[in-house]
mmCIF file of C-alpha atoms in Angstrom:
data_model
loop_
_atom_site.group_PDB
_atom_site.id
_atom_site.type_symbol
_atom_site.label_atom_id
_atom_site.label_comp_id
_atom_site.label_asym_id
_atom_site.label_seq_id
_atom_site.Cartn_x
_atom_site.Cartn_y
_atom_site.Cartn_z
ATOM 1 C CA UNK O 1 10.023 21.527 25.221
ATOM 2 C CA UNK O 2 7.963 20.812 22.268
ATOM 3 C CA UNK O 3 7.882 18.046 20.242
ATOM 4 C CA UNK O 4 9.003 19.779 16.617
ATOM 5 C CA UNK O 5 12.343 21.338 19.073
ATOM 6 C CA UNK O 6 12.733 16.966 19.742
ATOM 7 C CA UNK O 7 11.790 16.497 16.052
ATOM 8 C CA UNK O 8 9.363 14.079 16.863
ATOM 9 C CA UNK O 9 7.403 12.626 13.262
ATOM 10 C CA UNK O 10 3.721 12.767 14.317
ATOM 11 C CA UNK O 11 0.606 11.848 12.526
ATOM 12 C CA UNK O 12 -3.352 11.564 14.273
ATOM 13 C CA UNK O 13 -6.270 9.166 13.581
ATOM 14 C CA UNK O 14 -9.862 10.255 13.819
ATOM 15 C CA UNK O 15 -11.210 7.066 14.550
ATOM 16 C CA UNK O 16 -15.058 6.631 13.688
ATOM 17 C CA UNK O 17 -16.900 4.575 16.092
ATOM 18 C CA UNK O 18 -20.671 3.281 15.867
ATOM 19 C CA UNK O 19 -21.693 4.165 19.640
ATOM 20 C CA UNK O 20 -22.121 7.479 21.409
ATOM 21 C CA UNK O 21 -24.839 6.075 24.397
ATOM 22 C CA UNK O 22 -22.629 4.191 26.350
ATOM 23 C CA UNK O 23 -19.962 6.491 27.920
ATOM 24 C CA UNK O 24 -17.948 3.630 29.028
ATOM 25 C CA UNK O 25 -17.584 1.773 26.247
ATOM 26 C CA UNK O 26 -16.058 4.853 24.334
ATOM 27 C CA UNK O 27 -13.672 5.724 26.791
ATOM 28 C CA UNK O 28 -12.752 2.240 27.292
ATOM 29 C CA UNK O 29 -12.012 2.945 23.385
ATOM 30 C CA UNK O 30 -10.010 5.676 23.927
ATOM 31 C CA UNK O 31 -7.768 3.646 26.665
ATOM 32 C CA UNK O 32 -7.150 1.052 24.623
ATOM 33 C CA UNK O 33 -5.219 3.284 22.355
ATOM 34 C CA UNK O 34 -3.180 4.819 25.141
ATOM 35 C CA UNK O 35 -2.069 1.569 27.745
ATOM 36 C CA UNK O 36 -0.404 -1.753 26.539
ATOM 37 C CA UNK O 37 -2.116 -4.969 27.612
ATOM 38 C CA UNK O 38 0.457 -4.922 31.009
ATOM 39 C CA UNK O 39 -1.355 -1.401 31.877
ATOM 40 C CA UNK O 40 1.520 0.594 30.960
ATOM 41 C CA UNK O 41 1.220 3.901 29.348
ATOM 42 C CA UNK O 42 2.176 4.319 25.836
ATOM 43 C CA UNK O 43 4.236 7.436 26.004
ATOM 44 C CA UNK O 44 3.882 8.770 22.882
ATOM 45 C CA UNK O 45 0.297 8.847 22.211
ATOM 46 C CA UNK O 46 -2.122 11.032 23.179
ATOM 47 C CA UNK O 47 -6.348 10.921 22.853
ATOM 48 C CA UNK O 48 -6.823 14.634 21.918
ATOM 49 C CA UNK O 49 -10.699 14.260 22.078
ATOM 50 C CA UNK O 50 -13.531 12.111 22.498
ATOM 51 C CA UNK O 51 -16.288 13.647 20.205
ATOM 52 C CA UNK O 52 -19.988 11.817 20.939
ATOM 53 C CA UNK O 53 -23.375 12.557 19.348
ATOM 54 C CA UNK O 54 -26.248 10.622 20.716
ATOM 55 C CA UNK O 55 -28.366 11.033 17.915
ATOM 56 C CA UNK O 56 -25.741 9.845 15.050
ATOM 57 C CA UNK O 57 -24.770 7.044 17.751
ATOM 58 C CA UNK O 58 -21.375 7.917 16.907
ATOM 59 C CA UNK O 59 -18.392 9.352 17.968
ATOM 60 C CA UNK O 60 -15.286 10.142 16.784
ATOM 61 C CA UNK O 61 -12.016 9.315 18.966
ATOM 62 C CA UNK O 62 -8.667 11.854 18.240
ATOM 63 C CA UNK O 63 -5.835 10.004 18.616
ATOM 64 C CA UNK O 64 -2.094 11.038 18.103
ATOM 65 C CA UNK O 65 1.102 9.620 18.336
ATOM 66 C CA UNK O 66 4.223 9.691 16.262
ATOM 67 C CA UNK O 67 3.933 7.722 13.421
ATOM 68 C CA UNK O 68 6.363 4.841 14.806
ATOM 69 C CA UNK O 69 3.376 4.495 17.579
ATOM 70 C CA UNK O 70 0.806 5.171 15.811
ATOM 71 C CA UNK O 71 -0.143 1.949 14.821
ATOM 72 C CA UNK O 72 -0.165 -0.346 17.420
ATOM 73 C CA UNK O 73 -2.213 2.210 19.637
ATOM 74 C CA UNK O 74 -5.081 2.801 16.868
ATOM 75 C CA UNK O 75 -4.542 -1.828 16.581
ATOM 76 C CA UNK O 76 -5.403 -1.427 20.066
ATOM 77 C CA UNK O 77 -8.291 0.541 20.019
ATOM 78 C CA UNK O 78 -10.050 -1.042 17.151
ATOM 79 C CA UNK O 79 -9.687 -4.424 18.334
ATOM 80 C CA UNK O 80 -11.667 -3.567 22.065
ATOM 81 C CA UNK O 81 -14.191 -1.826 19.380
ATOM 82 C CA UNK O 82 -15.060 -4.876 17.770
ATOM 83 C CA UNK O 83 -15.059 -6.189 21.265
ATOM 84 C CA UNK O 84 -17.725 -3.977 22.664
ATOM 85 C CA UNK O 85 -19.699 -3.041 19.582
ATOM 86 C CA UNK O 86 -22.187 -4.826 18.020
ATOM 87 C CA UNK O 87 -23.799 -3.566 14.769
ATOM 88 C CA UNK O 88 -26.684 -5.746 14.911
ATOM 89 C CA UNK O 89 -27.754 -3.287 17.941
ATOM 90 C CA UNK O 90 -26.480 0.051 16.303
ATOM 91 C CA UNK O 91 -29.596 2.825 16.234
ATOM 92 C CA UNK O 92 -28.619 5.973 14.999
ATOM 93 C CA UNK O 93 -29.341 8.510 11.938
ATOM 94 C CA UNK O 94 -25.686 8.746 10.757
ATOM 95 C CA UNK O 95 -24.488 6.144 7.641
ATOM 96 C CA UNK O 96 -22.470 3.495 8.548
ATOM 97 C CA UNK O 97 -21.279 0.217 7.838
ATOM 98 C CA UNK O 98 -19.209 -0.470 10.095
ATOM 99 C CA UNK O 99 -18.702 -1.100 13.964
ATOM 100 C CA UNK O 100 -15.700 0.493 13.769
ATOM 101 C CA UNK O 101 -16.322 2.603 10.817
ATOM 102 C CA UNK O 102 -13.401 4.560 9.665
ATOM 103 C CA UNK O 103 -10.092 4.240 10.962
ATOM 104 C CA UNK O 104 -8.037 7.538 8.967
ATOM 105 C CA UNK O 105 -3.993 8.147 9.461
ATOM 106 C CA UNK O 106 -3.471 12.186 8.441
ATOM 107 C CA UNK O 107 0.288 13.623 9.262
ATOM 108 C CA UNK O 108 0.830 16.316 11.082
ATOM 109 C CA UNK O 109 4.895 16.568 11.743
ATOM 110 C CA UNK O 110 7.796 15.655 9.628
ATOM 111 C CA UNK O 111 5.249 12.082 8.047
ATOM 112 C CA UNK O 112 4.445 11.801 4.523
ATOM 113 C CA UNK O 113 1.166 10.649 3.012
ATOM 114 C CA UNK O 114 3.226 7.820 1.596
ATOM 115 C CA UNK O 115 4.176 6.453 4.928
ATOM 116 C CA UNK O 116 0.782 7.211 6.558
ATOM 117 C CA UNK O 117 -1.014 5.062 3.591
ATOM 118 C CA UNK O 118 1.627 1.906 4.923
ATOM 119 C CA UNK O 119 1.044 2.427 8.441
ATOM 120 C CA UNK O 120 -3.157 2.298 7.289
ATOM 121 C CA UNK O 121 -2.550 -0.392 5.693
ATOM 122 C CA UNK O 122 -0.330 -2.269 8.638
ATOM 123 C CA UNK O 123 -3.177 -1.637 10.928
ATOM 124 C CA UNK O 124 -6.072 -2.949 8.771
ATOM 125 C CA UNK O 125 -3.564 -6.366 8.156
ATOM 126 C CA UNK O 126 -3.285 -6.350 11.907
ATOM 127 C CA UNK O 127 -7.066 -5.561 12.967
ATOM 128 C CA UNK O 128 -8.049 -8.301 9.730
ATOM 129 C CA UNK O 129 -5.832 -11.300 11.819
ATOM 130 C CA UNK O 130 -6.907 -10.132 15.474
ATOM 131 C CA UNK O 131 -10.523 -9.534 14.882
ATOM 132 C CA UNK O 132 -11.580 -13.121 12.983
ATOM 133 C CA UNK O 133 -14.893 -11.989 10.766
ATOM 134 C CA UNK O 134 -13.761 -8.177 10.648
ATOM 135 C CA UNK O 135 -13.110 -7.206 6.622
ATOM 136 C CA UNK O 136 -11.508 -4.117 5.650
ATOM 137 C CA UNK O 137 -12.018 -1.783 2.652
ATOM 138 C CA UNK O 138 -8.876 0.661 1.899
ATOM 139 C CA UNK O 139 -8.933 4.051 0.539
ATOM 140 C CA UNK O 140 -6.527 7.286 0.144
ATOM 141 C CA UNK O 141 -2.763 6.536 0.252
ATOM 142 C CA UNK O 142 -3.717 2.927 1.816
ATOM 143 C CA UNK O 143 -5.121 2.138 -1.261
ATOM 144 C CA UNK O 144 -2.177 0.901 -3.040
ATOM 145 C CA UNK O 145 -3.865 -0.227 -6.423
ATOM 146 C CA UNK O 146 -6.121 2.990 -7.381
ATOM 147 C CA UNK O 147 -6.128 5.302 -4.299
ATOM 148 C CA UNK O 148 -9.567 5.630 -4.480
ATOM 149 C CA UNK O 149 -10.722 8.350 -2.395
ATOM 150 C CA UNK O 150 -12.988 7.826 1.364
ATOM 151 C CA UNK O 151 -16.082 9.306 -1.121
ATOM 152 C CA UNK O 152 -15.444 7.087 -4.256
ATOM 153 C CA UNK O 153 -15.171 3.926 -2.302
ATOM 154 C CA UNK O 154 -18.051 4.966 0.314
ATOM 155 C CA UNK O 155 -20.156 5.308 -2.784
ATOM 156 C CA UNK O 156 -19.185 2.038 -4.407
ATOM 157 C CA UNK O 157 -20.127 0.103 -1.202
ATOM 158 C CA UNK O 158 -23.771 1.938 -0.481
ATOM 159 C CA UNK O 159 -22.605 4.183 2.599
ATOM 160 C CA UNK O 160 -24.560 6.673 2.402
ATOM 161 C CA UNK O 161 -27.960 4.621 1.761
ATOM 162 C CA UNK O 162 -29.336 3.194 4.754
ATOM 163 C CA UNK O 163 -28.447 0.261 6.230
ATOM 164 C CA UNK O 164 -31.493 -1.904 5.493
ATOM 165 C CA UNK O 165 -31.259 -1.533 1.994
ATOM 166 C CA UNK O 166 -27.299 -3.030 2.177
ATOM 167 C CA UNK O 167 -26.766 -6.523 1.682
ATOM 168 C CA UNK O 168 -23.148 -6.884 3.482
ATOM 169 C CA UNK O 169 -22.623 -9.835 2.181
ATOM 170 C CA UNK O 170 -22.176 -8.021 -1.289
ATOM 171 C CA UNK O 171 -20.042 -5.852 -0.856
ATOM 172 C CA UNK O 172 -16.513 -6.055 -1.991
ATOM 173 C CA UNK O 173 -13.601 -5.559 0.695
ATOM 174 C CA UNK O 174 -9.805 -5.689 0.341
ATOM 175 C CA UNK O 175 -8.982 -7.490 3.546
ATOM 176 C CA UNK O 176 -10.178 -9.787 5.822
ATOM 177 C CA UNK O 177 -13.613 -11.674 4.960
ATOM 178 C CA UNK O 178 -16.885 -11.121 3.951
ATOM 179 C CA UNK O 179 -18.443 -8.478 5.933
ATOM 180 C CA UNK O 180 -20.801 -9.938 9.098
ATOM 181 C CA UNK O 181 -23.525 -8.236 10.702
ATOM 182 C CA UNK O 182 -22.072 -8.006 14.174
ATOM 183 C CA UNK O 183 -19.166 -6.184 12.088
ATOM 184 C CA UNK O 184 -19.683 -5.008 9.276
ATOM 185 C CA UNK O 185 -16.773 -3.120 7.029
ATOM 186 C CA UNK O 186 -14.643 -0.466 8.223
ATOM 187 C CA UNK O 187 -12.585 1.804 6.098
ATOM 188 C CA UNK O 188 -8.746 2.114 6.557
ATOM 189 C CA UNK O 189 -7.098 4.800 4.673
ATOM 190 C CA UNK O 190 -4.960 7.990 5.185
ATOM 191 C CA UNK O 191 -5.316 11.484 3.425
ATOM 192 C CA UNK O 192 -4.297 15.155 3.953
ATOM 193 C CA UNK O 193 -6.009 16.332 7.588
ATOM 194 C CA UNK O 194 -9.986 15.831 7.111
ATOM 195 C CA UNK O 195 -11.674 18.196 9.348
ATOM 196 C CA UNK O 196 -15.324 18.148 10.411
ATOM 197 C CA UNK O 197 -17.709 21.134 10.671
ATOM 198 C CA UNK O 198 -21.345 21.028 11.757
ATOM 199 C CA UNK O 199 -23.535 24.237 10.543
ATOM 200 C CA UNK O 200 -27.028 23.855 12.848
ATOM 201 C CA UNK O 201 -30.066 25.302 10.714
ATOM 202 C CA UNK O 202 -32.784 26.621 12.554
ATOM 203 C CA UNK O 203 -35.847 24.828 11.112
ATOM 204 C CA UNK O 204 -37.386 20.894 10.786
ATOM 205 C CA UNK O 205 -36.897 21.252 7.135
ATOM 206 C CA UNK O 206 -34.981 18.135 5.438
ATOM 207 C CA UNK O 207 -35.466 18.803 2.309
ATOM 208 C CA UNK O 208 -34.207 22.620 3.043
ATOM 209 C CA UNK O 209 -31.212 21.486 4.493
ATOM 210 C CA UNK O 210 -30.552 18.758 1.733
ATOM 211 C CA UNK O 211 -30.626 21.479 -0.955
ATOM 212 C CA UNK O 212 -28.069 23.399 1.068
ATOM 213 C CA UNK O 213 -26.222 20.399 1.495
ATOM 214 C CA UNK O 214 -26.325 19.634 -2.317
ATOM 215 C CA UNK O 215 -25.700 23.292 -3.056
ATOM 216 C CA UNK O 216 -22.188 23.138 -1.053
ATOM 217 C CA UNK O 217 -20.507 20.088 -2.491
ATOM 218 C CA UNK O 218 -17.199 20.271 -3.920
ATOM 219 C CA UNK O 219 -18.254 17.922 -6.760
ATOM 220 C CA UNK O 220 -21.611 20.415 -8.234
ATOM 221 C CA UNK O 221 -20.935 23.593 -9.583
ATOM 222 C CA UNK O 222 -20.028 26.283 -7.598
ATOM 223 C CA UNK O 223 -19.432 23.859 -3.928
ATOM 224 C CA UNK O 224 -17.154 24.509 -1.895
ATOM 225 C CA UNK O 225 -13.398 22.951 -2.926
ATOM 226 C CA UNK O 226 -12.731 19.622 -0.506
ATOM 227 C CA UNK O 227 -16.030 19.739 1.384
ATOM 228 C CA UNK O 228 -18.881 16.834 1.517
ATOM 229 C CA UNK O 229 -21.810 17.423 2.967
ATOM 230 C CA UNK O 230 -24.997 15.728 4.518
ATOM 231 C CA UNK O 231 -28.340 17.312 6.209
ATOM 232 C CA UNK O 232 -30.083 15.540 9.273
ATOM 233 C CA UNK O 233 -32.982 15.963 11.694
ATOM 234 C CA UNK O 234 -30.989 16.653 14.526
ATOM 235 C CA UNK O 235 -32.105 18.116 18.270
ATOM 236 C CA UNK O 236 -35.075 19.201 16.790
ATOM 237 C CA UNK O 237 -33.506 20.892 13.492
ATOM 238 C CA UNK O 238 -30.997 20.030 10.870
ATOM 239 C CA UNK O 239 -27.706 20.187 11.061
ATOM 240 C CA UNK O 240 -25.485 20.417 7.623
ATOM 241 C CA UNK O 241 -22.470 18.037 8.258
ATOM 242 C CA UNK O 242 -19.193 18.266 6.489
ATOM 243 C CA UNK O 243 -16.113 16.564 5.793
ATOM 244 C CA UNK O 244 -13.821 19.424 4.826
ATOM 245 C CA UNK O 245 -10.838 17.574 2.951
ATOM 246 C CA UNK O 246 -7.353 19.153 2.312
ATOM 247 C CA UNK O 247 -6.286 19.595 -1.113
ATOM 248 C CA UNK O 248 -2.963 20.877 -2.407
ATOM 249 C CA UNK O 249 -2.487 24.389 -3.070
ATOM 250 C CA UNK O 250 -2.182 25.659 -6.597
ATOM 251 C CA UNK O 251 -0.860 28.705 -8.453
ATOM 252 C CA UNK O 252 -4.293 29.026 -9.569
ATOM 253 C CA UNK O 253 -5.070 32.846 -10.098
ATOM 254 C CA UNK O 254 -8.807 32.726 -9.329
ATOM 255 C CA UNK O 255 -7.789 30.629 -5.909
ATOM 256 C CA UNK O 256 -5.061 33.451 -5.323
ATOM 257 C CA UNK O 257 -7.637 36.147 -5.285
ATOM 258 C CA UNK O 258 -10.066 34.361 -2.791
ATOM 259 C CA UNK O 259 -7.007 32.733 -0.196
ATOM 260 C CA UNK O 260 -8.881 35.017 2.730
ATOM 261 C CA UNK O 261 -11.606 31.787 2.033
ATOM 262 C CA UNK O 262 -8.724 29.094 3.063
ATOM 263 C CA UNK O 263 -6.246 28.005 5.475
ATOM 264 C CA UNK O 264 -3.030 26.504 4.633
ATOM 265 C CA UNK O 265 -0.545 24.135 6.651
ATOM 266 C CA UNK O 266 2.713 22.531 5.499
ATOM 267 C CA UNK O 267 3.529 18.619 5.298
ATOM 268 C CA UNK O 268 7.119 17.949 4.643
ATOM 269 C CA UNK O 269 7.524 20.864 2.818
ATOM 270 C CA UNK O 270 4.395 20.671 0.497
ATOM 271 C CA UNK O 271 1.474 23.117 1.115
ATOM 272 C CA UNK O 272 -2.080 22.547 1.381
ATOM 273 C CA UNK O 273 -5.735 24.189 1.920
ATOM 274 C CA UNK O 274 -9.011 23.488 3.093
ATOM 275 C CA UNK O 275 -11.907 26.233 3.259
ATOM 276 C CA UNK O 276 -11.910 27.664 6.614
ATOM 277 C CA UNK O 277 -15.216 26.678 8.745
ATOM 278 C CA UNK O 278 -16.104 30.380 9.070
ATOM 279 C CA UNK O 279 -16.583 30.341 4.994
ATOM 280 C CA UNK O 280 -18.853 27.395 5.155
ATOM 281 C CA UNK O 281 -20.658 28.955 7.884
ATOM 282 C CA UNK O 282 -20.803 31.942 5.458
ATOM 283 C CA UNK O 283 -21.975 30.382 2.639
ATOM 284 C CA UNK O 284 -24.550 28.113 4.535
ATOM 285 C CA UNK O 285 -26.238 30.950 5.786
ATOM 286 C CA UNK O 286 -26.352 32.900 2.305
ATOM 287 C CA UNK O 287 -28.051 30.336 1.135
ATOM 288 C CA UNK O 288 -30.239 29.431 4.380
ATOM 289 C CA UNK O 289 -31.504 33.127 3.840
ATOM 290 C CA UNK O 290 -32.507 32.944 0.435
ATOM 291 C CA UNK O 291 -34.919 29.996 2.149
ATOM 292 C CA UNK O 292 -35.910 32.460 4.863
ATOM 293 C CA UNK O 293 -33.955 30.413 7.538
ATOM 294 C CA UNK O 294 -31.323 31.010 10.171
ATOM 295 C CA UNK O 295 -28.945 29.677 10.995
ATOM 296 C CA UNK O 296 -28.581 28.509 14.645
ATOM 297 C CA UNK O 297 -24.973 28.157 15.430
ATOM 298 C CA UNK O 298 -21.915 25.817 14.205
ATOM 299 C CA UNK O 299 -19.482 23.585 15.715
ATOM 300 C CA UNK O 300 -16.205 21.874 15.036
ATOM 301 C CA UNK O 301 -16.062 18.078 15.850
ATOM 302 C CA UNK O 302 -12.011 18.369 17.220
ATOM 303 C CA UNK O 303 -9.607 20.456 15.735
ATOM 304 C CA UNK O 304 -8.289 21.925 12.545
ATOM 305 C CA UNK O 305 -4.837 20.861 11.349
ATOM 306 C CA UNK O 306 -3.085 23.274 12.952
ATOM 307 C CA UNK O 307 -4.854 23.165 15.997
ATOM 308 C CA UNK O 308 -4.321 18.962 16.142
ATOM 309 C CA UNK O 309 -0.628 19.789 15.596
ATOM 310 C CA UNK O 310 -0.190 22.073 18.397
ATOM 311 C CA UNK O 311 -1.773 20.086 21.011
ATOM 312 C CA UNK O 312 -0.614 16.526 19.720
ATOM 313 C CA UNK O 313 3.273 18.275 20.280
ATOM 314 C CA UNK O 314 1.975 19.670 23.831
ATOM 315 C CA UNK O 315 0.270 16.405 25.417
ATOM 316 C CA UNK O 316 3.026 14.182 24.089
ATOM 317 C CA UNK O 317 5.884 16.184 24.969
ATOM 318 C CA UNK O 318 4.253 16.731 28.690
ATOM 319 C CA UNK O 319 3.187 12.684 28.372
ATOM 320 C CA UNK O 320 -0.466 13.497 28.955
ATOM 321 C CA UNK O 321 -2.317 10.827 27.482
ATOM 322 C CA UNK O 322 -5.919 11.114 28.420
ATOM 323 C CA UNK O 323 -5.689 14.982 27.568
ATOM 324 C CA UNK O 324 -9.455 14.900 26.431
ATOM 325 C CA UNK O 325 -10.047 15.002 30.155
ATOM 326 C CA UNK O 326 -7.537 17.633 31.448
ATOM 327 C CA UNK O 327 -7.820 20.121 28.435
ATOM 328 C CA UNK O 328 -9.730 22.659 30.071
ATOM 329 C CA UNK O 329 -6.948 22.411 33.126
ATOM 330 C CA UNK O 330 -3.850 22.327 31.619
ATOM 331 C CA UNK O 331 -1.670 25.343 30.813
ATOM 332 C CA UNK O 332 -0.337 26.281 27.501
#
């Protein structure tokens, strides 16, 4: 029996973390979010996937539950992330500014962005009182004055220039106290379903890739609607990353004629889109070949929407909570 036939209300975090060399320490992570401090299993919460790039030094932990759950198992897992991760030590070519860096609630059954933004916001009051020295920026439906988006409050704090040219101690957070070095800040937020796709270019050329990157951007001409992108050196080449956000659809006629470009999922009744990754693949290469490059292949870090849905309803209705390891056995 699936979870929508039980009606269960379910929402996922894809929870950033600053380490992807230690194994153990991410799946000890993961675990957090899935047992209580007696070793019990939480039953409705799931870790969909345990994404880890050596390089970035980061990975990115998928964690569902329903939304009643949500919370204490993402409290959980941030607060044994503070425990093992020190930023002080962090190496890696991704931005970040925090040990725990992002910490985002997106629904996925029968949950509202509304309640998503409170249960952010419960978490980053309950991480900011467990975690003494931790401070907390909000964003997205968490961000109760503004709701600022993950970009526009990124940008006001320096994320995306590196880290020695950041003084934490000037940087303005929301909750807890002034960022620390061991720490850092970490973003708490919620949005529509954020999904991440990778486009590998086959060359050494930065400033190549950067162009592309530029080229794609939702907020210059002609980008892509919803995505942000970055280009790194990565295994040798570069690899375009981007953030492909979810936007609400319109009755827009020019978006009508090009819907074969998007994919569109329902939240409590209200429809959305985000480009599909085979269009950003698409466009990458169009423009890696007017640079005379290839393109060498592209990858999804998780799931799409849909695909997060599905297998959030099948782990938690079958209670299988560390599905990231029995995926590739269990039956669907």
């Amino acid at each position: 029996m699936t979870s929508s036939r039980l009606g269960l209300r379910l929402a996922a975090c894809l929870l950033n973390a600053s380490e992807a060399r230690r194994k153990d320490i991410v799946e000890r992570i993961a675990r957090a979010a899935l047992y209580d401090k007696n070793g019990h299993q939480r039953p409705e919460t799931t870790v969909l996937n345990i994404f880890s790039d050596y390089d970035y030094n980061r990975s990115v932990i998928t964690i569902a539950a329903t939304i009643d759950q949500l919370g204490s198992s993402v409290t959980s897992a941030c607060v044994e992330g503070f425990k093992c991760i020190d930023l002080c030590q962090h190496e890696g070519i991704h931005p970040c500014l925090g040990a725990i860096d992002l910490v985002p609630i997106y629904p996925l059954s029968h949950v509202g962005l509304e309640e998503c933004g409170q249960v952010a916001q419960d978490i980053a009051e309950k991480v900011a009182t467990c975690v003494p020295g931790c401070s907390v920026f909000l964003f997205g439906y968490a961000d109760e004055q503004a709701k600022k988006s993950l970009v526009e409050k990124r940008k006001s704090l320096g994320w995306f220039r590196k880290k020695s040219e950041i003084d934490l101690k000037e940087l303005k957070n929301d909750l807890g106290t002034t960022p620390c070095r061991s720490y850092g800040i970490t973003g708490f937020g919620a949005s529509p379903y954020v999904m991440n796709c990778n486009v590998t270019l086959a060359t050494q050329d930065l400033a190549a890739g950067r162009k592309i990157a530029i080229a794609i951007r939702s907020s210059n001409e002609g980008g892509l609607e919803g995505v942000q992108a970055m280009a790194f050196q990565h295994n040798g080449q570069i690899e375009i990353a981007c953030n492909v956000e979810s936007f609400r659809e319109t009755q827009d006629a020019n978006a009508a004629s090009e819907a074969y470009k998007y994919i569109s999922y329902c939240i409590c009744g209200e429809m959305f889109s985000y480009v599909s990754p085979m269009h950003i693949e698409a466009r990458i290469r169009a423009l890696a070949l007017k640079q005379g490059i290839n393109t060498a292949g592209t990858a999804l870090v998780g799931f799409t929407a849909e695909e997060c849905k599905r297998l959030a309803e099948h782990a938690i209705s079958h209670r299988i909570g560390e599905f990231w390891k029995k995926r590739s056995s269990v039956s669907m």
